[in-house]
CSV table of C-alpha atoms in Angstrom, one decimal:
chain,number,residue,atom,x,y,z
A,483,MET,CA,-63.7,-28.7,11.2
A,484,THR,CA,-62.6,-26.1,13.8
A,485,GLU,CA,-62.7,-27.3,17.3
A,486,ASN,CA,-64.9,-25.4,19.7
A,487,ALA,CA,-63.3,-23.8,22.8
A,488,VAL,CA,-66.6,-23.5,24.6
A,489,GLU,CA,-69.9,-25.1,23.9
A,490,ALA,CA,-73.3,-24.8,25.7
A,491,GLN,CA,-76.6,-26.4,25.2
A,492,GLY,CA,-79.8,-25.7,27.2
A,493,LEU,CA,-77.6,-23.8,29.7
A,494,VAL,CA,-79.6,-22.6,32.8
A,495,LYS,CA,-78.6,-20.6,35.9
A,496,ARG,CA,-81.1,-20.1,38.7
A,497,TYR,CA,-80.8,-18.2,41.9
A,498,GLY,CA,-83.7,-19.5,44.0
A,499,PRO,CA,-86.9,-18.8,42.0
A,500,PHE,CA,-85.1,-16.3,39.7
A,501,THR,CA,-83.8,-17.6,36.4
A,502,ALA,CA,-80.8,-15.5,35.3
A,503,VAL,CA,-79.9,-17.6,32.2
A,504,ASP,CA,-82.7,-19.5,30.6
A,505,GLY,CA,-81.8,-22.4,28.4
A,506,ILE,CA,-79.2,-20.8,26.0
A,507,GLY,CA,-76.9,-22.5,23.5
A,508,PHE,CA,-73.8,-21.2,21.8
A,509,ALA,CA,-70.4,-22.3,20.6
A,510,VAL,CA,-67.1,-20.4,20.7
A,511,ARG,CA,-64.7,-21.5,18.0
A,512,GLU,CA,-61.0,-21.8,18.6
A,513,GLY,CA,-59.1,-18.6,17.8
A,514,GLU,CA,-62.1,-16.3,17.5
A,515,CYS,CA,-63.3,-13.4,19.5
A,516,PHE,CA,-66.9,-14.2,20.6
A,517,GLY,CA,-69.0,-11.5,22.2
A,518,PHE,CA,-71.9,-11.3,24.7
A,519,LEU,CA,-74.0,-8.2,24.4
A,520,GLY,CA,-77.1,-7.2,26.3
A,521,PRO,CA,-78.5,-4.7,28.8
A,522,ASN,CA,-77.8,-4.9,32.5
A,523,GLY,CA,-79.4,-8.0,33.9
A,524,ALA,CA,-79.5,-9.8,30.6
A,525,GLY,CA,-77.4,-12.8,31.9
A,526,LYS,CA,-74.0,-11.9,30.3
A,527,SER,CA,-71.9,-11.8,33.4
A,528,THR,CA,-73.7,-14.9,34.8
A,529,THR,CA,-72.8,-16.8,31.7
A,530,ILE,CA,-69.2,-15.6,32.0
A,531,LYS,CA,-69.1,-16.7,35.6
A,532,MET,CA,-70.3,-20.2,34.6
A,533,ILE,CA,-67.6,-20.4,31.9
A,534,SER,CA,-65.0,-19.3,34.4
A,535,CYS,CA,-66.1,-21.9,37.0
A,536,LEU,CA,-67.0,-19.1,39.4
A,537,SER,CA,-70.7,-20.1,39.5
A,538,PRO,CA,-72.1,-23.6,39.2
A,539,VAL,CA,-74.4,-24.6,36.3
A,540,SER,CA,-78.0,-25.2,37.4
A,541,TRP,CA,-79.0,-27.2,34.3
A,542,GLY,CA,-77.9,-28.0,30.8
A,543,THR,CA,-74.5,-28.8,29.2
A,544,LEU,CA,-71.4,-26.7,29.3
A,545,ARG,CA,-68.0,-27.6,28.0
A,546,VAL,CA,-64.9,-25.4,28.4
A,547,ALA,CA,-61.8,-26.6,26.6
A,548,GLY,CA,-63.6,-29.9,26.2
A,549,LEU,CA,-64.1,-30.2,30.0
A,550,ASP,CA,-67.1,-30.1,32.3
A,551,PRO,CA,-67.0,-27.3,34.9
A,552,ARG,CA,-68.9,-29.5,37.3
A,553,THR,CA,-66.1,-32.0,37.6
A,554,ASP,CA,-63.0,-30.4,36.0
A,555,ALA,CA,-63.1,-26.8,37.4
A,556,ARG,CA,-59.4,-26.9,38.4
A,557,ARG,CA,-58.2,-28.1,34.9
A,558,ILE,CA,-60.4,-25.5,33.2
A,559,LYS,CA,-59.1,-22.6,35.3
A,560,SER,CA,-55.6,-23.6,34.4
A,561,GLN,CA,-56.4,-22.9,30.8
A,562,LEU,CA,-58.3,-19.6,31.3
A,563,GLY,CA,-57.1,-16.1,31.6
A,564,VAL,CA,-59.7,-13.8,33.2
A,565,VAL,CA,-59.9,-10.0,33.0
A,566,PRO,CA,-62.6,-8.9,35.5
A,567,GLN,CA,-64.7,-5.8,35.3
A,568,GLU,CA,-62.9,-4.2,38.2
A,569,ASP,CA,-59.1,-3.8,38.5
A,570,ASN,CA,-58.1,-6.2,41.3
A,571,LEU,CA,-54.4,-5.4,41.4
A,572,ASP,CA,-52.5,-5.5,44.7
A,573,GLU,CA,-51.9,-1.8,45.5
A,574,ASP,CA,-49.2,-2.8,48.0
A,575,LEU,CA,-47.0,-4.4,45.3
A,576,PRO,CA,-45.2,-2.8,42.4
A,577,VAL,CA,-46.2,-3.7,38.8
A,578,ARG,CA,-43.8,-6.5,38.2
A,579,LYS,CA,-44.4,-8.1,41.6
A,580,ASN,CA,-48.2,-8.3,40.8
A,581,LEU,CA,-47.3,-10.4,37.8
A,582,GLU,CA,-44.8,-12.6,39.7
A,583,VAL,CA,-47.4,-13.4,42.4
A,584,TYR,CA,-49.9,-14.3,39.7
A,585,ALA,CA,-47.4,-16.6,38.0
A,586,ARG,CA,-46.9,-18.5,41.3
A,587,TYR,CA,-50.6,-19.5,41.3
A,588,TYR,CA,-49.8,-21.5,38.1
A,589,GLY,CA,-46.7,-23.1,39.5
A,590,LEU,CA,-44.4,-21.5,36.9
A,591,SER,CA,-40.6,-21.7,37.5
A,592,LYS,CA,-38.9,-18.4,38.0
A,593,ALA,CA,-37.1,-18.6,34.6
A,594,VAL,CA,-40.4,-19.3,32.7
A,595,ALA,CA,-42.3,-16.6,34.7
A,596,ASP,CA,-39.6,-14.0,34.1
A,597,THR,CA,-39.7,-14.6,30.4
A,598,ARG,CA,-43.5,-14.4,30.2
A,599,ILE,CA,-43.7,-11.4,32.4
A,600,ASP,CA,-41.1,-9.6,30.3
A,601,ASP,CA,-43.1,-10.4,27.1
A,602,ALA,CA,-46.4,-9.4,28.6
A,603,LEU,CA,-45.1,-6.0,29.9
A,604,ALA,CA,-43.5,-5.3,26.5
A,605,LEU,CA,-46.6,-6.2,24.6
A,606,PHE,CA,-48.7,-3.7,26.6
A,607,GLN,CA,-45.9,-1.1,26.7
A,608,LEU,CA,-45.4,-1.3,30.4
A,609,THR,CA,-41.8,-2.3,30.7
A,610,GLU,CA,-40.7,1.1,31.9
A,611,LYS,CA,-43.4,0.9,34.6
A,612,ALA,CA,-42.2,-2.5,36.0
A,613,ALA,CA,-41.0,-0.9,39.3
A,614,SER,CA,-43.9,1.6,39.6
A,615,LYS,CA,-46.5,1.5,42.3
A,616,ILE,CA,-50.0,0.6,41.1
A,617,GLY,CA,-51.4,3.9,42.5
A,618,ASP,CA,-49.0,5.8,40.1
A,619,LEU,CA,-50.5,4.2,37.0
A,620,SER,CA,-53.2,5.8,34.9
A,621,GLY,CA,-56.6,4.0,34.4
A,622,GLY,CA,-55.5,2.9,31.0
A,623,MET,CA,-52.2,1.5,32.2
A,624,LYS,CA,-54.0,-0.4,35.0
A,625,ARG,CA,-56.4,-2.1,32.5
A,626,ARG,CA,-53.5,-3.0,30.2
A,627,LEU,CA,-51.7,-4.4,33.3
A,628,VAL,CA,-54.7,-6.6,34.2
A,629,ILE,CA,-54.8,-8.0,30.7
A,630,ALA,CA,-51.0,-8.5,30.7
A,631,ARG,CA,-51.3,-10.4,34.0
A,632,SER,CA,-53.9,-12.7,32.5
A,633,LEU,CA,-51.4,-13.7,29.7
A,634,VAL,CA,-48.6,-14.8,32.0
A,635,SER,CA,-50.1,-18.3,32.2
A,636,GLU,CA,-50.4,-18.5,28.4
A,637,PRO,CA,-54.2,-19.2,28.6
A,638,ARG,CA,-56.0,-21.1,25.9
A,639,ILE,CA,-59.1,-18.9,26.4
A,640,LEU,CA,-59.0,-15.3,27.5
A,641,VAL,CA,-62.2,-14.1,29.2
A,642,LEU,CA,-62.7,-10.3,29.1
A,643,ASP,CA,-65.5,-8.9,31.1
A,644,GLU,CA,-66.0,-5.3,30.0
A,645,PRO,CA,-62.3,-4.7,29.6
A,646,THR,CA,-62.4,-1.0,28.7
A,647,THR,CA,-65.2,0.4,30.9
A,648,GLY,CA,-64.2,3.8,32.2
A,649,LEU,CA,-61.4,4.4,29.8
A,650,ASP,CA,-61.0,7.5,27.7
A,651,PRO,CA,-61.2,6.9,23.9
A,652,GLN,CA,-57.5,7.0,23.3
A,653,ALA,CA,-56.8,4.4,26.1
A,654,ARG,CA,-59.7,2.2,24.8
A,655,HIS,CA,-58.3,2.2,21.2
A,656,ASN,CA,-54.9,1.3,22.6
A,657,VAL,CA,-56.4,-1.8,24.4
A,658,TRP,CA,-58.3,-2.7,21.2
A,659,GLN,CA,-55.1,-2.7,19.3
A,660,LYS,CA,-53.4,-5.1,21.7
A,661,LEU,CA,-56.5,-7.4,21.8
A,662,ARG,CA,-56.5,-7.6,18.0
A,663,LEU,CA,-52.8,-8.5,18.1
A,664,LEU,CA,-53.6,-11.3,20.6
A,665,LYS,CA,-56.4,-12.6,18.3
A,666,ALA,CA,-54.0,-12.6,15.4
A,667,ARG,CA,-51.8,-14.8,17.5
A,668,GLY,CA,-54.6,-17.3,17.8
A,669,VAL,CA,-55.8,-16.6,21.3
A,670,THR,CA,-59.5,-17.4,21.8
A,671,MET,CA,-61.3,-14.5,23.4
A,672,ILE,CA,-64.7,-14.2,25.1
A,673,LEU,CA,-65.9,-10.6,25.5
A,674,THR,CA,-68.7,-8.8,27.3
A,675,THR,CA,-69.0,-5.1,26.6
A,676,HIS,CA,-71.5,-2.2,26.6
A,677,TYR,CA,-69.6,-0.5,23.8
A,678,MET,CA,-71.2,-1.4,20.5
A,679,ASP,CA,-68.2,-0.1,18.5
A,680,GLU,CA,-65.9,-2.3,20.7
A,681,ALA,CA,-67.9,-5.4,19.8
A,682,ALA,CA,-68.0,-4.4,16.1
A,683,HIS,CA,-64.2,-3.9,16.1
A,684,LEU,CA,-63.2,-7.0,17.9
A,685,CYS,CA,-65.8,-9.8,17.6
A,686,ASP,CA,-65.9,-12.3,14.9
A,687,ARG,CA,-69.3,-13.4,16.1
A,688,LEU,CA,-71.6,-12.4,19.0
A,689,VAL,CA,-74.9,-13.0,20.7
A,690,ILE,CA,-77.3,-10.4,22.0
A,691,MET,CA,-78.9,-11.5,25.2
A,692,HIS,CA,-82.1,-10.2,26.9
A,693,ARG,CA,-83.7,-11.4,30.1
A,694,GLY,CA,-81.6,-14.5,30.2
A,695,THR,CA,-82.2,-15.6,26.6
A,696,ILE,CA,-80.3,-15.2,23.3
A,697,LEU,CA,-82.2,-13.0,20.8
A,698,THR,CA,-79.8,-13.3,17.9
A,699,GLU,CA,-76.3,-14.6,16.9
A,700,GLY,CA,-73.9,-13.9,14.1
A,701,ASN,CA,-71.2,-11.7,12.6
A,702,PRO,CA,-71.6,-8.1,13.7
A,703,HIS,CA,-71.7,-6.7,10.1
A,704,ALA,CA,-74.1,-9.5,9.0
A,705,LEU,CA,-76.4,-8.6,11.9
A,706,ILE,CA,-76.4,-5.0,11.0
A,707,GLY,CA,-77.4,-5.8,7.5
A,708,GLN,CA,-80.2,-8.1,8.7
A,709,HIS,CA,-81.7,-6.0,11.4
A,710,ALA,CA,-80.8,-2.4,10.6
A,711,GLY,CA,-79.8,-2.2,7.0
A,712,ASN,CA,-76.8,-0.4,5.4
A,713,GLU,CA,-78.3,3.0,6.0
A,714,VAL,CA,-80.6,4.6,8.6
A,715,LEU,CA,-82.5,7.8,8.2
A,716,GLU,CA,-83.0,9.9,11.3
A,717,LEU,CA,-85.7,12.6,11.2
A,718,ARG,CA,-86.0,15.4,13.7
A,719,MET,CA,-89.2,17.3,12.7
A,720,GLU,CA,-92.4,18.6,14.1
A,721,PRO,CA,-95.2,15.9,14.0
A,722,GLU,CA,-97.2,17.8,11.4
A,723,GLU,CA,-94.2,18.1,9.1
A,724,ARG,CA,-93.0,14.5,9.3
A,725,ALA,CA,-96.5,12.9,9.2
A,726,PRO,CA,-96.8,12.9,5.3
A,727,LEU,CA,-93.2,11.7,4.9
A,728,LEU,CA,-93.7,8.8,7.3
A,729,GLY,CA,-96.9,7.9,5.4
A,730,GLU,CA,-94.9,7.8,2.2
A,731,LEU,CA,-92.0,5.9,3.7
A,732,GLY,CA,-94.1,3.4,5.5
A,733,ALA,CA,-95.9,2.4,2.3
A,734,ILE,CA,-92.6,1.2,0.8
A,735,ALA,CA,-92.1,-2.5,1.0
A,736,GLY,CA,-89.5,-3.6,3.6
A,737,VAL,CA,-89.4,-0.2,5.3
A,738,THR,CA,-89.6,0.0,9.1
A,739,VAL,CA,-90.4,3.2,11.0
A,740,GLU,CA,-89.6,3.6,14.7
A,741,GLU,CA,-90.7,6.8,16.5
A,742,VAL,CA,-88.9,7.6,19.8
A,743,GLU,CA,-90.3,10.9,21.2
A,744,ASP,CA,-89.1,13.7,18.9
A,745,LEU,CA,-86.8,11.4,16.8
A,746,VAL,CA,-87.8,9.0,14.1
A,747,TYR,CA,-85.6,6.2,12.7
A,748,VAL,CA,-86.4,4.9,9.2
A,749,TYR,CA,-84.9,1.5,8.2
A,750,GLY,CA,-84.7,0.0,4.8
A,751,ALA,CA,-85.9,3.0,2.7
A,752,GLY,CA,-82.9,2.8,0.4
A,753,GLN,CA,-82.8,5.4,-2.4
A,754,ARG,CA,-85.9,7.2,-1.2
A,755,ALA,CA,-84.2,7.9,2.1
A,756,ARG,CA,-81.1,9.2,0.3
A,757,ASP,CA,-83.2,11.4,-1.9
A,758,LEU,CA,-85.1,12.7,1.1
A,759,ALA,CA,-82.0,13.6,3.1
A,760,LEU,CA,-80.5,15.3,0.1
A,761,GLY,CA,-83.6,17.3,-0.6
A,762,ILE,CA,-84.0,18.6,2.9
A,763,SER,CA,-80.2,19.2,3.1
A,764,ASP,CA,-80.3,19.9,6.8
A,765,PRO,CA,-78.6,17.2,8.9
A,766,GLY,CA,-80.3,18.7,12.0
A,767,ARG,CA,-83.7,17.6,10.5
A,768,ALA,CA,-82.9,14.7,8.2
A,769,PHE,CA,-79.7,12.7,8.8
A,770,LEU,CA,-78.7,9.7,6.8
A,771,ARG,CA,-76.0,7.6,8.3
A,772,PRO,CA,-74.6,4.0,8.1
A,773,GLY,CA,-76.5,1.4,10.2
A,774,ASN,CA,-74.5,0.2,13.2
A,775,LEU,CA,-74.6,-2.4,15.9
A,776,GLU,CA,-76.3,0.0,18.3
A,777,ASP,CA,-79.3,0.0,16.0
A,778,VAL,CA,-79.4,-3.8,16.1
A,779,PHE,CA,-79.1,-3.8,19.9
A,780,LEU,CA,-81.8,-1.2,20.5
A,781,ARG,CA,-84.2,-2.7,18.0
A,782,LEU,CA,-84.0,-6.1,19.6
A,783,THR,CA,-83.8,-5.2,23.3
A,784,GLY,CA,-85.9,-2.0,23.2
A,785,ARG,CA,-85.0,1.7,23.9
A,786,GLY,CA,-86.6,2.0,27.4
A,787,LEU,CA,-84.6,1.8,30.6
A,788,LEU,CA,-84.7,-1.6,32.3
A,789,ASP,CA,-84.6,-2.2,36.1
């Protein structure tokens, strides 16, 4: 049986009368990438803070690397690599010096630190930038450097809190490539992200959180099949034109219709949806596309804006 890197049961976090995390349970297996998805305020970052020993557990059980954050925070932190949402690099130090200072926190000898820093810079294609100022790096390079820094201690668990927020698509895909390589090397990763395609690309399993609870858990592709189906039909028509179609589609067993202002999503219609899209032959009015993780996310958490 695969050992779990992180386990939680009945995990609760309260700030005064407000409950940010409300009795959740999950297990992160060794060597997998496990994701936390959810809208703002869902409890993702709070959960990450408890795992990282940055915020105490209010109630329940949490084990990180087999240890209790209440009593073994220092030992847990020695086994974690943390990539925060914001770049917290020291602007006064060049690239390599940032990593050297980080290595000192873990008591690494100069010889060991130099080797690990060389490896981390090479992995993220930053070797030529070793003497550069932080201010001279692009946004993508800074994010790669923050991840490279987290690897200097050779962490057992890598915590990634929205690692590609604000990056352009090319830089984001570059970071994904490096993270997939780390996972192939056996690094356990815990990821929070607002990018559904990022979660689908990287996560072996994930949970979707909402208002401090877990709504669902599983493999991304299995969740798509369960909650959205292999194909989704989008209809953009005037109400009088789409009404008879929706009446027909809604009568098919297993079909779900969701109307969002001028756009209608039809789930589970199968061949009838394909025939309808082909017959209309106008993707601006009837568009058949593969189901995706965003469909799952929005169906479970809602499409309205949350405070």
